[in-house]
């Protein structure tokens, strides 16, 4: 199969020695959502002797002698990975050659138009040279269109590779009795793990009750910074109250009630005017602290709507919806060192946020529920365990190389070890060379609705984030996974409302979900020292 580039060339920083000047205004670009493809037609045989003057920027080995040889369709994900690696290498090399050709064309134009050179050339000669350059530039335009077509084809190939990875995911992983015995003996000797929780029923049944006020006394991340522009508003619900986010004149975010003090009109239907949110009904304008500073066509009154503390940290907008004074520090949700953020997604889901957290803290359901997405082809282990410290809300899954943590009040963080594309190996994430880090934030919008913030980070393949429209692909995949969960969780919610206990018989792999429920129950009861947390 012919390899097709999966990514275009990126803008490259240029350090130029000597007196040469490069004008960036004449670059030929194919731009889609921040993704740039630089390409120009040039005689590659004439470029080699000119590379030295540009330094090591263009000193990259020609990868075309290493084209992967594959006949027909790919047989496994390793061949797909080999081709993808070649595509990236070729795309990088091609971009450098095209950029060098553009520089050389620019030098030729400067040389032709140089006043000193014109003294020794006739007008006819100059016209001929300029005409030749115009022809080369026309070829450059043609090459740009070819590059754009390659990107479009690469997206199709990426989708095909995703299907391959899903088909082959974990197919060679087996859970042998020896591994189970080894894990059992290790856990009994370790001082960092504890015995299984007793099979004690939790009472989580009946209609969804109003959220306890103590659950509000936390910092909640409710939006990603990239979604809140200077002239935009983000309406949200939090604990059954409507709020709206916007940026003030100083650029800092604010959160006020989404209801005008005049006639109760939703403010998010209006606009942002010089850092104030303007009601679309009669034009009243409010600052980020809720004060009304403008009342057109009438005398200005001393009016103020409710606001809550609102801060911005590490690419997220946080609010404090509780009545207690906010804490001085906000927890960090940054991915671990070495990871780059590839996707940030916000989705509204029709389930109570506790039920969604129960689902996210459970990995044992994956080979039964997610059979059409990431767990397609997974084998069912003979035993699934979650190993955790005695007084913690974090640990790791066995036999899966996945670390997981519940971070109060509503965050789930996980790191997944991927030894090879489409394959999980090893008993810990440390044994894997590449990883995927996930953050799920479950905002309690109302009794039967949750605002989910999802962030995905990788410590490999940084070029993926530059592929045009890749965010749409990530969102599509995330929605597919969530839809597999939702049909089950919505069914749980209906039965819970009718009196069924959704935590009637917890077993060993339910440990983290049970601890979340015990933590939440203790919080609502006003326990001073919450379980599974360090003393303050």
XYZ file of C-alpha atoms in Angstrom:
536
model
C 0.000 0.000 0.000
C 1.322 3.429 -0.901
C 2.137 5.494 2.178
C 0.262 8.791 2.446
C 1.396 11.614 4.708
C -0.631 11.800 7.924
C 0.467 15.290 8.803
C 1.528 18.445 6.946
C 4.662 20.429 7.424
C 4.591 22.918 10.266
C 5.862 26.475 10.294
C 9.605 26.266 10.980
C 11.608 28.925 12.862
C 14.432 30.286 10.728
C 17.721 31.726 11.948
C 19.548 33.385 9.035
C 23.179 34.297 9.098
C 24.766 37.079 7.117
C 22.948 39.829 5.292
C 20.262 37.688 3.630
C 16.714 38.760 4.435
C 13.679 36.563 4.018
C 10.271 38.150 3.491
C 7.466 36.109 5.082
C 4.816 37.991 3.142
C 5.410 35.882 0.012
C 5.010 32.420 1.524
C 2.409 30.245 -0.134
C 0.273 28.669 2.544
C -2.588 26.245 2.862
C -4.110 27.125 6.211
C -6.920 25.381 8.040
C -7.524 26.165 11.681
C -3.922 26.928 12.549
C -2.484 24.049 10.472
C -0.069 25.176 7.755
C 1.277 23.311 4.776
C 4.246 24.928 3.042
C 5.037 23.514 -0.382
C 6.628 24.666 -3.633
C 7.769 22.933 -6.796
C 11.522 22.947 -7.224
C 14.300 20.924 -8.776
C 15.472 18.854 -5.830
C 18.834 18.116 -7.479
C 19.710 21.811 -7.320
C 18.946 22.210 -3.641
C 21.708 20.114 -2.107
C 24.567 22.512 -2.757
C 22.636 25.426 -1.243
C 21.650 23.774 2.042
C 24.859 24.578 3.855
C 24.171 28.290 3.931
C 21.000 27.721 5.940
C 22.633 25.565 8.603
C 21.252 22.387 10.090
C 17.614 23.333 9.499
C 17.613 21.551 6.147
C 20.190 18.880 6.944
C 17.651 16.050 7.188
C 18.112 12.620 5.608
C 15.941 11.860 2.593
C 13.578 9.115 3.873
C 12.371 7.946 0.461
C 14.861 5.095 0.394
C 13.098 3.633 3.443
C 9.555 3.366 2.101
C 7.711 0.589 4.006
C 6.821 -2.363 1.808
C 3.274 -3.607 2.401
C 1.033 -5.462 0.001
C -2.724 -5.036 0.094
C -4.424 -3.995 3.329
C -2.512 -3.761 6.581
C -2.387 -6.998 8.500
C -1.789 -5.511 11.934
C -1.274 -2.249 13.773
C 2.513 -2.564 13.676
C 2.575 -2.214 9.890
C 0.225 0.762 10.202
C 2.578 2.324 12.740
C 5.579 1.751 10.455
C 3.832 3.519 7.592
C 2.689 6.367 9.856
C 6.247 6.912 11.071
C 7.482 7.022 7.490
C 4.723 9.480 6.566
C 5.729 11.840 9.354
C 9.423 11.617 8.424
C 8.670 12.212 4.762
C 6.338 15.123 5.544
C 8.999 16.768 7.700
C 11.667 16.292 5.004
C 9.344 17.492 2.229
C 8.411 20.614 4.195
C 12.058 21.553 4.702
C 12.810 21.086 1.000
C 9.786 23.150 0.001
C 10.710 25.917 2.417
C 14.257 25.957 1.093
C 12.929 26.202 -2.461
C 10.768 29.175 -1.467
C 13.824 30.893 0.002
C 15.807 30.294 -3.160
C 12.986 31.659 -5.304
C 12.912 34.739 -3.127
C 16.652 35.190 -3.543
C 16.256 34.980 -7.309
C 13.565 37.661 -7.260
C 15.780 39.901 -5.123
C 18.709 39.262 -7.460
C 16.698 40.131 -10.584
C 15.347 43.328 -9.049
C 18.670 44.381 -7.518
C 19.508 47.918 -8.822
C 23.178 46.975 -9.257
C 22.287 43.912 -11.322
C 19.892 45.891 -13.484
C 22.729 48.138 -14.698
C 24.221 45.173 -16.593
C 20.982 43.663 -17.920
C 18.649 44.677 -20.676
C 14.950 45.111 -20.049
C 14.286 42.105 -22.262
C 16.571 39.901 -20.193
C 14.940 41.043 -16.968
C 11.460 40.381 -18.371
C 12.522 36.902 -19.399
C 13.946 36.114 -15.968
C 10.844 37.440 -14.198
C 8.626 35.394 -16.523
C 10.583 32.262 -15.622
C 10.174 33.040 -11.927
C 6.442 33.545 -12.429
C 6.291 30.082 -13.965
C 8.072 28.588 -10.978
C 5.728 30.381 -8.599
C 2.750 29.012 -10.539
C 4.170 25.548 -9.993
C 4.474 26.407 -6.293
C 0.745 27.161 -6.179
C 0.074 23.811 -7.812
C 2.217 22.031 -5.240
C 0.294 23.707 -2.404
C -2.956 22.238 -3.754
C -1.301 18.835 -3.947
C -0.236 19.136 -0.306
C -3.768 20.056 0.757
C -5.094 16.975 -1.061
C -2.533 14.853 0.790
C -3.805 16.176 4.119
C -7.410 15.312 3.210
C -6.392 11.787 2.248
C -4.337 11.507 5.434
C -7.438 12.134 7.535
C -9.155 9.181 5.869
C -6.109 7.079 6.598
C -6.092 8.186 10.238
C -9.695 7.033 10.646
C -8.755 3.669 9.109
C -5.819 3.313 11.500
C -8.129 4.068 14.438
C -10.352 1.172 13.321
C -7.315 -1.107 13.113
C -6.175 -0.144 16.599
C -9.625 -0.782 18.051
C -9.825 -4.187 16.326
C -6.467 -5.337 17.673
C -6.594 -3.702 21.129
C -5.399 -6.117 23.807
C -5.922 -9.192 21.583
C -2.731 -10.850 22.793
C -3.227 -10.098 26.471
C -4.059 -13.149 28.576
C -4.781 -13.401 32.272
C -3.156 -16.616 33.484
C -3.654 -18.226 36.844
C 0.046 -17.761 37.587
C -0.300 -13.996 37.213
C -3.282 -14.019 39.523
C -1.370 -16.028 42.097
C 1.651 -13.766 41.759
C -0.462 -10.650 42.179
C -2.164 -12.132 45.233
C 1.119 -13.008 46.926
C 2.552 -9.587 46.157
C -0.430 -7.762 47.574
C -0.314 -9.718 50.847
C 3.351 -8.844 51.357
C 3.001 -5.171 50.463
C 2.442 -2.598 53.161
C 0.985 -0.163 50.642
C -2.173 -2.165 49.950
C -4.989 -3.374 52.152
C -7.365 -6.286 52.295
C -10.561 -6.322 50.294
C -13.417 -4.206 51.497
C -16.188 -6.205 53.132
C -19.179 -6.806 50.907
C -21.325 -4.277 52.682
C -24.262 -2.744 50.879
C -24.448 0.999 50.328
C -27.900 2.540 50.237
C -28.052 4.586 47.049
C -31.688 4.410 46.028
C -34.814 6.497 45.594
C -35.400 9.837 43.865
C -32.370 12.075 43.422
C -32.246 14.398 46.412
C -31.237 18.080 46.348
C -27.493 18.522 46.569
C -26.216 19.077 50.084
C -24.867 22.618 50.695
C -21.547 21.204 51.940
C -20.881 19.792 48.471
C -20.829 23.359 47.146
C -17.878 24.456 49.275
C -15.198 23.533 46.757
C -13.530 25.093 43.756
C -15.148 23.699 40.597
C -13.590 23.961 37.117
C -16.567 24.741 34.877
C -15.038 25.700 31.501
C -11.825 25.667 29.491
C -10.080 29.007 29.020
C -9.880 28.539 25.264
C -13.684 28.531 25.049
C -14.112 31.873 26.844
C -13.133 34.630 24.415
C -13.260 38.343 25.234
C -16.569 38.796 23.431
C -18.258 35.502 24.305
C -20.404 34.187 27.143
C -20.763 30.645 28.453
C -24.065 29.828 30.172
C -23.826 27.029 32.734
C -25.914 25.394 35.397
C -24.283 24.522 38.697
C -26.207 23.007 41.600
C -29.517 23.787 39.884
C -28.741 27.494 39.513
C -28.181 29.312 36.198
C -24.900 31.214 35.820
C -23.073 32.874 32.959
C -19.318 33.273 32.444
C -17.710 36.207 30.629
C -14.527 38.265 30.705
C -14.309 41.731 32.192
C -12.514 44.723 30.751
C -9.255 43.541 32.361
C -9.591 40.141 30.684
C -10.257 38.302 33.930
C -13.258 35.944 34.017
C -16.380 36.529 36.058
C -19.450 34.476 36.910
C -22.818 36.118 37.599
C -26.364 34.843 37.796
C -27.855 34.341 34.358
C -30.911 36.448 35.183
C -31.336 40.189 34.692
C -32.454 42.095 37.803
C -34.965 44.081 35.720
C -37.297 41.523 34.099
C -35.500 38.181 34.660
C -34.303 37.895 31.065
C -31.468 35.370 30.446
C -28.321 37.462 30.168
C -26.438 34.999 27.968
C -28.800 35.918 25.118
C -27.239 39.383 25.093
C -23.672 40.460 24.381
C -20.446 41.612 26.023
C -19.881 45.361 25.762
C -16.538 46.750 26.983
C -16.196 44.047 29.631
C -19.826 44.255 30.775
C -22.566 41.764 29.985
C -25.512 43.509 28.347
C -29.085 42.289 28.739
C -30.753 41.857 25.321
C -34.123 43.101 26.623
C -33.465 46.701 27.767
C -29.674 47.017 27.612
C -28.821 46.916 31.311
C -25.107 46.160 31.715
C -23.385 44.275 34.549
C -19.728 43.910 35.560
C -18.060 40.648 36.572
C -18.943 41.291 40.239
C -22.643 41.701 39.343
C -22.923 45.486 39.686
C -25.202 47.212 37.156
C -23.280 50.131 35.646
C -25.602 51.112 32.819
C -29.394 51.509 32.504
C -30.283 53.126 29.176
C -33.348 55.402 29.003
C -33.756 55.713 32.783
C -32.023 56.918 35.930
C -29.170 54.650 37.096
C -30.206 52.761 40.230
C -28.056 50.917 42.753
C -28.660 47.397 41.453
C -26.529 44.280 41.779
C -27.061 40.654 40.794
C -25.452 37.642 42.460
C -21.927 36.622 41.573
C -19.590 33.911 42.816
C -15.795 33.897 43.188
C -14.271 33.125 39.803
C -10.615 32.520 38.902
C -8.575 31.270 35.974
C -5.792 28.749 36.451
C -3.899 26.388 34.157
C -6.274 26.800 31.231
C -9.504 26.362 33.198
C -12.179 28.677 34.638
C -13.024 27.895 38.285
C -15.931 29.022 40.474
C -16.753 28.658 44.181
C -20.554 28.152 44.463
C -20.664 27.556 48.236
C -21.506 29.869 51.119
C -18.257 29.280 53.028
C -15.280 31.551 52.259
C -13.273 30.068 49.369
C -9.977 28.377 50.100
C -6.830 30.245 49.138
C -5.495 27.590 46.781
C -6.967 25.810 43.777
C -5.873 22.219 43.112
C -3.712 21.647 40.064
C -5.188 19.555 37.253
C -2.261 19.886 34.874
C -1.212 16.689 33.079
C 2.049 15.143 34.301
C 5.378 16.439 33.052
C 6.128 15.430 29.478
C 2.495 15.355 28.345
C 0.886 17.676 25.798
C -2.833 18.467 25.766
C -4.471 17.190 22.565
C -8.197 17.597 23.227
C -10.539 19.590 25.485
C -14.218 18.660 25.202
C -17.373 19.784 27.037
C -20.525 17.645 26.926
C -23.868 17.922 28.760
C -25.128 14.511 29.922
C -28.637 13.602 31.187
C -27.540 11.779 34.358
C -26.888 12.725 37.984
C -23.215 13.489 38.506
C -22.711 10.834 41.194
C -23.846 8.103 38.804
C -21.418 9.365 36.179
C -18.574 9.333 38.713
C -19.493 5.753 39.673
C -19.129 4.813 36.019
C -15.820 6.610 35.455
C -14.291 5.014 38.568
C -15.087 1.524 37.264
C -12.906 -0.185 34.659
C -14.211 -3.728 35.027
C -17.198 -2.967 32.779
C -15.059 -2.056 29.749
C -14.879 -5.450 27.929
C -18.660 -5.820 28.234
C -19.844 -2.254 27.588
C -17.346 -0.702 25.174
C -17.347 -3.484 22.592
C -17.676 -1.065 19.678
C -14.984 1.422 20.717
C -11.766 1.228 22.712
C -12.419 -2.195 24.322
C -13.351 -3.994 21.115
C -11.631 -7.368 21.186
C -10.589 -7.171 24.849
C -10.376 -10.506 26.607
C -12.230 -10.867 29.903
C -9.691 -11.299 32.740
C -10.263 -14.068 35.253
C -9.821 -11.490 38.016
C -9.886 -7.677 38.046
C -8.554 -5.828 41.089
C -8.017 -2.225 42.112
C -5.014 -1.889 44.425
C -4.907 1.204 46.593
C -3.301 2.551 49.777
C -5.288 2.084 52.967
C -6.342 5.720 53.238
C -6.364 6.955 49.682
C -8.604 7.666 46.732
C -6.067 6.567 44.147
C -4.392 3.387 43.017
C -3.896 1.162 39.996
C -5.784 -1.525 38.157
C -4.656 -5.120 37.806
C -4.331 -6.626 35.172
C -4.585 -3.342 33.248
C -1.662 -0.817 33.241
C -3.898 2.037 34.353
C -3.445 4.405 37.311
C -6.595 6.139 38.551
C -7.498 8.754 41.150
C -10.691 10.330 42.427
C -9.925 13.910 43.409
C -12.661 15.633 45.445
C -15.130 16.910 44.788
C -15.787 15.642 41.240
C -12.605 14.881 39.285
C -11.297 11.579 37.936
C -7.703 11.414 36.677
C -6.248 8.393 34.928
C -3.005 7.499 33.182
C -3.063 4.618 30.718
C 0.132 2.856 29.696
C 0.348 1.909 26.018
C 3.350 -0.261 25.191
C 2.485 -0.442 21.490
C -0.311 1.141 19.455
C -3.526 -0.776 19.995
C -2.042 -2.872 22.774
C -1.880 -2.686 26.575
C 0.946 -4.594 28.211
C 2.504 -4.945 31.624
C 1.134 -4.725 35.128
C 1.944 -1.048 35.671
C 2.108 2.179 33.711
C 5.817 2.480 34.549
C 6.545 -0.535 32.354
C 5.080 1.264 29.323
C 6.969 3.778 27.212
C 3.971 5.768 25.954
C 0.926 6.947 27.876
C -2.449 8.610 27.594
C -3.584 10.887 30.434
C -7.268 11.692 30.960
C -9.108 14.212 33.118
C -12.864 13.951 33.679
C -14.635 16.723 35.618
C -18.276 16.011 36.523
C -20.055 19.286 37.347
C -23.435 18.775 39.099
C -25.679 20.889 36.863
C -29.011 19.654 38.232
C -30.413 16.523 39.836
C -30.464 14.694 36.515
C -27.875 16.538 34.428
C -24.074 16.715 34.497
C -21.669 19.034 32.717
C -18.648 16.933 31.751
C -15.262 18.500 31.027
C -12.851 16.089 29.361
C -9.156 16.710 28.699
C -6.885 14.240 26.904
C -3.078 14.450 26.917
C -0.367 12.303 25.329
C 3.360 11.931 25.944
C 3.946 10.868 22.326
C 2.926 11.793 18.752
C 2.895 15.598 19.203
C 2.246 16.023 15.475
C -1.333 14.741 15.911
C -2.509 18.002 17.488
C -1.610 19.875 14.291
C -3.778 17.790 11.968
C -6.740 19.851 10.686
C -10.060 19.054 12.341
C -8.473 16.446 14.626
C -10.507 17.902 17.520
C -13.685 16.869 15.723
C -12.361 13.317 15.466
C -11.532 13.212 19.190
C -14.977 14.562 20.069
C -16.684 11.997 17.836
C -14.774 9.174 19.501
C -15.498 10.518 23.017
C -19.211 10.727 22.246
C -19.203 7.154 20.956
C -17.654 5.914 24.206
C -20.055 7.951 26.359
C -23.082 6.739 24.418
C -22.121 3.164 25.259
C -22.133 4.124 28.945
C -25.198 6.373 28.866
C -27.712 3.755 27.792
C -26.742 1.771 30.897
C -26.387 4.630 33.379
C -29.711 6.171 32.325
C -31.302 2.778 32.969
C -29.645 2.700 36.403
C -30.998 6.167 37.145
C -34.558 5.188 36.226
C -34.459 2.132 38.478
C -32.784 4.039 41.305
C -35.577 6.625 41.218
C -38.084 3.767 41.447
C -36.384 2.404 44.571
C -33.629 0.053 43.351
C -30.307 0.190 45.205
C -27.548 0.699 42.632
C -24.874 -0.262 45.201
C -26.604 -3.339 46.590
C -23.684 -5.779 46.355
C -20.250 -4.193 45.792
C -17.353 -6.531 44.999
C -13.568 -6.215 44.932
C -13.198 -4.167 41.749
C -15.792 -1.635 43.029
C -13.345 -0.378 45.659
C -12.717 3.126 44.286
C -16.405 3.774 43.574
C -17.328 2.634 47.085
C -14.731 4.957 48.598
C -16.128 7.885 46.620
C -19.610 7.135 47.984
C -18.295 6.837 51.562
C -16.378 10.117 51.180
C -19.471 11.914 49.883
C -21.694 10.497 52.634
C -19.239 11.601 55.335
C -19.041 15.090 53.798
C -22.817 15.484 53.780
C -23.013 14.292 57.396
C -20.505 16.928 58.486
C -17.704 14.581 59.542
C -14.704 16.724 60.490
C -12.031 14.331 59.245
C -13.227 12.897 55.952
C -12.297 9.270 55.182
C -9.546 8.439 52.692
C -8.031 11.910 52.974
C -4.962 13.272 54.700
C -5.440 15.412 57.835
C -5.338 19.127 57.115
